One Martini backbone bead per residue (centre of mass of N, CA, C, O) as a GRO file, in nm:
protein
  217
    1MET     BB    1  -0.104  -2.952  -0.344
    2THR     BB    2  -0.296  -2.888  -0.078
    3SER     BB    3  -0.616  -2.882   0.010
    4SER     BB    4  -0.604  -2.620   0.175
    5SER     BB    5  -0.477  -2.449  -0.076
    6LYS     BB    6  -0.729  -2.491  -0.259
    7ILE     BB    7  -0.916  -2.311  -0.094
    8ALA     BB    8  -0.737  -2.034  -0.144
    9VAL     BB    9  -0.821  -2.066  -0.442
   10ARG     BB   10  -0.870  -1.804  -0.710
   11GLU     BB   11  -1.034  -1.591  -0.909
   12LEU     BB   12  -0.899  -1.267  -1.036
   13PRO     BB   13  -0.938  -0.951  -1.110
   14LEU     BB   14  -0.694  -0.745  -1.266
   15PHE     BB   15  -0.492  -0.431  -1.164
   16PRO     BB   16  -0.268  -0.249  -1.304
   17LEU     BB   17  -0.020  -0.026  -1.150
   18PRO     BB   18   0.173   0.235  -1.161
   19GLU     BB   19   0.349   0.265  -0.854
   20VAL     BB   20   0.130   0.079  -0.703
   21VAL     BB   21   0.073  -0.009  -0.351
   22LEU     BB   22  -0.125  -0.221  -0.181
   23PHE     BB   23  -0.278  -0.246   0.145
   24PRO     BB   24  -0.399  -0.358   0.414
   25THR     BB   25  -0.653  -0.134   0.534
   26ARG     BB   26  -0.615   0.042   0.277
   27PRO     BB   27  -0.676   0.325   0.067
   28LEU     BB   28  -0.814   0.344  -0.282
   29PRO     BB   29  -0.831   0.568  -0.511
   30LEU     BB   30  -1.020   0.588  -0.826
   31HIS     BB   31  -0.990   0.624  -1.189
   32ILE     BB   32  -1.216   0.523  -1.450
   33PHE     BB   33  -1.159   0.511  -1.820
   34GLU     BB   34  -1.095   0.257  -1.942
   35PHE     BB   35  -1.279   0.043  -2.120
   36ARG     BB   36  -1.169  -0.239  -1.980
   37TYR     BB   37  -1.211  -0.113  -1.684
   38ARG     BB   38  -1.513  -0.072  -1.700
   39ILE     BB   39  -1.601  -0.351  -1.756
   40MET     BB   40  -1.474  -0.487  -1.497
   41MET     BB   41  -1.625  -0.307  -1.295
   42ASN     BB   42  -1.909  -0.386  -1.355
   43THR     BB   43  -1.867  -0.688  -1.312
   44ILE     BB   44  -1.790  -0.653  -1.006
   45LEU     BB   45  -2.038  -0.498  -0.905
   46ALA     BB   46  -2.231  -0.759  -0.976
   47GLY     BB   47  -2.065  -0.903  -0.744
   48ASP     BB   48  -1.801  -0.880  -0.482
   49ARG     BB   49  -1.610  -0.615  -0.525
   50ARG     BB   50  -1.340  -0.762  -0.631
   51PHE     BB   51  -0.991  -0.703  -0.671
   52GLY     BB   52  -0.672  -0.675  -0.806
   53VAL     BB   53  -0.353  -0.529  -0.715
   54LEU     BB   54  -0.065  -0.443  -0.950
   55MET     BB   55   0.233  -0.363  -0.976
   56VAL     BB   56   0.413  -0.143  -1.192
   57ASP     BB   57   0.723  -0.131  -1.370
   58PRO     BB   58   0.803   0.127  -1.588
   59ILE     BB   59   1.107   0.040  -1.660
   60LYS     BB   60   1.067  -0.279  -1.693
   61GLY     BB   61   0.755  -0.373  -1.757
   62THR     BB   62   0.658  -0.503  -1.492
   63ILE     BB   63   0.458  -0.756  -1.296
   64ALA     BB   64   0.370  -0.820  -1.033
   65ASN     BB   65   0.307  -1.123  -0.812
   66VAL     BB   66   0.214  -0.941  -0.592
   67GLY     BB   67  -0.087  -0.850  -0.401
   68CYS     BB   68  -0.393  -0.674  -0.358
   69CYS     BB   69  -0.706  -0.673  -0.241
   70ALA     BB   70  -1.001  -0.506  -0.360
   71GLU     BB   71  -1.267  -0.304  -0.226
   72ILE     BB   72  -1.559  -0.162  -0.313
   73ILE     BB   73  -1.713   0.102  -0.128
   74HIS     BB   74  -1.724   0.343  -0.374
   75CYS     BB   75  -1.951   0.458  -0.661
   76GLN     BB   76  -1.905   0.709  -0.921
   77ARG     BB   77  -2.092   0.800  -1.192
   78LEU     BB   78  -2.027   0.932  -1.486
   79PRO     BB   79  -2.150   1.052  -1.779
   80ASP     BB   80  -1.894   0.903  -1.958
   81ASP     BB   81  -1.833   0.620  -1.782
   82ARG     BB   82  -1.691   0.692  -1.569
   83MET     BB   83  -1.511   0.652  -1.248
   84GLU     BB   84  -1.544   0.686  -0.895
   85MET     BB   85  -1.329   0.536  -0.640
   86LEU     BB   86  -1.348   0.338  -0.341
   87THR     BB   87  -1.109   0.153  -0.188
   88LEU     BB   88  -1.015  -0.161  -0.001
   89GLY     BB   89  -0.785  -0.337   0.154
   90GLN     BB   90  -0.709  -0.670   0.192
   91GLN     BB   91  -0.570  -0.938   0.095
   92ARG     BB   92  -0.323  -1.111  -0.015
   93PHE     BB   93  -0.155  -1.222  -0.314
   94ARG     BB   94  -0.063  -1.478  -0.547
   95VAL     BB   95   0.036  -1.556  -0.872
   96LEU     BB   96  -0.011  -1.843  -1.058
   97GLU     BB   97  -0.194  -1.751  -1.298
   98TYR     BB   98  -0.320  -1.683  -1.621
   99VAL     BB   99  -0.634  -1.715  -1.756
  100ARG     BB  100  -0.657  -1.410  -1.873
  101GLU     BB  101  -0.597  -1.092  -2.091
  102LYS     BB  102  -0.897  -1.062  -2.228
  103PRO     BB  103  -0.974  -0.746  -2.164
  104TYR     BB  104  -0.877  -0.853  -1.886
  105ARG     BB  105  -0.731  -0.963  -1.629
  106VAL     BB  106  -0.701  -1.307  -1.501
  107GLY     BB  107  -0.637  -1.485  -1.192
  108LEU     BB  108  -0.473  -1.731  -1.014
  109VAL     BB  109  -0.502  -1.729  -0.661
  110GLU     BB  110  -0.317  -1.694  -0.348
  111TRP     BB  111  -0.321  -1.660  -0.039
  112ILE     BB  112  -0.137  -1.442   0.209
  113GLU     BB  113   0.037  -1.467   0.523
  114ASP     BB  114   0.168  -1.411   0.787
  115HIS     BB  115   0.358  -1.526   1.024
  116PRO     BB  116   0.374  -1.632   1.331
  117PRO     BB  117   0.489  -1.491   1.587
  118SER     BB  118   0.812  -1.526   1.808
  119GLN     BB  119   0.732  -1.241   1.925
  120ASP     BB  120   0.693  -0.941   2.074
  121LEU     BB  121   0.596  -0.650   1.879
  122ARG     BB  122   0.534  -0.401   2.041
  123PRO     BB  123   0.820  -0.261   2.080
  124LEU     BB  124   0.871  -0.217   1.774
  125ALA     BB  125   0.613  -0.064   1.720
  126THR     BB  126   0.693   0.172   1.929
  127ASP     BB  127   0.951   0.263   1.766
  128VAL     BB  128   0.811   0.328   1.493
  129GLU     BB  129   0.625   0.531   1.599
  130GLN     BB  130   0.848   0.737   1.718
  131LEU     BB  131   0.984   0.781   1.458
  132LEU     BB  132   0.731   0.891   1.297
  133ARG     BB  133   0.706   1.146   1.498
  134ASP     BB  134   0.988   1.270   1.424
  135VAL     BB  135   0.947   1.306   1.129
  136VAL     BB  136   0.703   1.496   1.156
  137ARG     BB  137   0.833   1.714   1.340
  138LEU     BB  138   1.060   1.790   1.133
  139SER     BB  139   0.880   1.851   0.882
  140ALA     BB  140   0.741   2.084   1.021
  141LYS     BB  141   0.971   2.256   1.078
  142LEU     BB  142   1.099   2.285   0.790
  143THR     BB  143   0.795   2.370   0.641
  144GLU     BB  144   0.613   2.529   0.841
  145LYS     BB  145   0.392   2.307   0.903
  146ASP     BB  146   0.081   2.138   0.989
  147ILE     BB  147   0.194   1.816   1.102
  148GLU     BB  148  -0.010   1.508   1.155
  149LEU     BB  149  -0.108   1.258   1.300
  150PRO     BB  150  -0.338   1.042   1.310
  151GLU     BB  151  -0.559   0.924   1.560
  152ASP     BB  152  -0.601   0.639   1.397
  153LEU     BB  153  -0.351   0.490   1.448
  154PRO     BB  154  -0.230   0.203   1.442
  155ASP     BB  155  -0.167  -0.035   1.717
  156LEU     BB  156  -0.112  -0.274   1.560
  157PRO     BB  157   0.142  -0.407   1.419
  158THR     BB  158   0.041  -0.511   1.131
  159GLU     BB  159  -0.102  -0.236   1.069
  160LEU     BB  160   0.131  -0.041   1.107
  161SER     BB  161   0.301  -0.155   0.874
  162TYR     BB  162   0.102  -0.091   0.664
  163TRP     BB  163   0.078   0.212   0.697
  164VAL     BB  164   0.376   0.291   0.660
  165ALA     BB  165   0.406   0.156   0.378
  166SER     BB  166   0.177   0.343   0.245
  167ASN     BB  167   0.340   0.625   0.331
  168LEU     BB  168   0.548   0.589   0.127
  169TYR     BB  169   0.741   0.780  -0.115
  170GLY     BB  170   0.890   0.696  -0.420
  171VAL     BB  171   0.915   0.349  -0.327
  172ALA     BB  172   0.773   0.105  -0.482
  173PRO     BB  173   0.988  -0.135  -0.441
  174GLU     BB  174   0.974  -0.131  -0.140
  175GLN     BB  175   0.685  -0.167  -0.102
  176GLN     BB  176   0.675  -0.437  -0.250
  177ALA     BB  177   0.850  -0.581  -0.036
  178LEU     BB  178   0.665  -0.532   0.218
  179LEU     BB  179   0.427  -0.697   0.090
  180GLU     BB  180   0.580  -0.969   0.058
  181ALA     BB  181   0.628  -0.995   0.337
  182GLN     BB  182   0.583  -1.268   0.591
  183ASP     BB  183   0.699  -1.057   0.832
  184THR     BB  184   0.634  -0.826   1.059
  185SER     BB  185   0.923  -0.793   1.192
  186ALA     BB  186   1.062  -0.721   0.913
  187ARG     BB  187   0.892  -0.494   0.849
  188LEU     BB  188   0.941  -0.308   1.096
  189GLN     BB  189   1.256  -0.304   1.067
  190ARG     BB  190   1.269  -0.169   0.791
  191GLU     BB  191   1.108   0.078   0.875
  192ALA     BB  192   1.310   0.186   1.082
  193GLU     BB  193   1.543   0.225   0.897
  194ILE     BB  194   1.402   0.438   0.714
  195LEU     BB  195   1.334   0.628   0.950
  196THR     BB  196   1.601   0.686   1.065
  197SER     BB  197   1.736   0.793   0.802
  198THR     BB  198   1.500   1.032   0.769
  199ARG     BB  199   1.563   1.166   1.058
  200ASN     BB  200   1.864   1.239   1.010
  201HIS     BB  201   1.820   1.409   0.774
  202LEU     BB  202   1.626   1.623   0.896
  203ALA     BB  203   1.813   1.702   1.132
  204ALA     BB  204   2.032   1.819   0.965
  205ARG     BB  205   1.860   2.033   0.820
  206SER     BB  206   1.764   2.175   1.081
  207VAL     BB  207   2.049   2.274   1.172
  208LEU     BB  208   2.112   2.440   0.929
  209LYS     BB  209   1.857   2.626   0.948
  210ASP     BB  210   1.940   2.747   1.227
  211THR     BB  211   2.217   2.844   1.149
  212PHE     BB  212   2.124   3.053   0.926
  213LYS     BB  213   1.931   3.201   1.102
  214ASN     BB  214   2.162   3.295   1.313
  215MET     BB  215   2.331   3.454   1.086
  216SER     BB  216   2.079   3.644   0.993
  217GLN     BB  217   2.057   3.809   1.271
   0.00000   0.00000   0.00000
């Protein structure tokens, strides 16, 4: 271990959550009710308000080795000692070892970042954003609901890649792979593949819907 990497190592309280993958810059609301995690959060609130979120695979029963640090932005205490919290994803980390596991897990972690890009990522980010808009437009047409992208959709490639990844639903293992990727280009390319597949699927359903509508008229 180099001296520079030692500086980036610290102990971090860890909060494993089933099928939840937190990304940098993304919000995560939490409802804290288990006694051990109430203890953990009270300790964190008295310190730097930061802890690590790790995805639990409920089928395999395993805890991911790479997670994202969360900072408590707002906390509301309920009468029975439960807590409603809003947290925000900060930097990613890798667990090097567990320092202790009771009453809650604490790990020795190192921070990880994306490698510097070797190419201009803006064209790829533009493609991903257009695919995203296509998916939203087709979803709105199929569900006949008013679905729109937020006005503050990130325009920086890395932040956009985190936004897209955090808004994929029902695919926690895929999200975990995107979290672990240390290449923004690779993350955006994989998201483009997912969005293209989704768009094609929705487009086919839209054609069927229009066909049946015309037949019934």
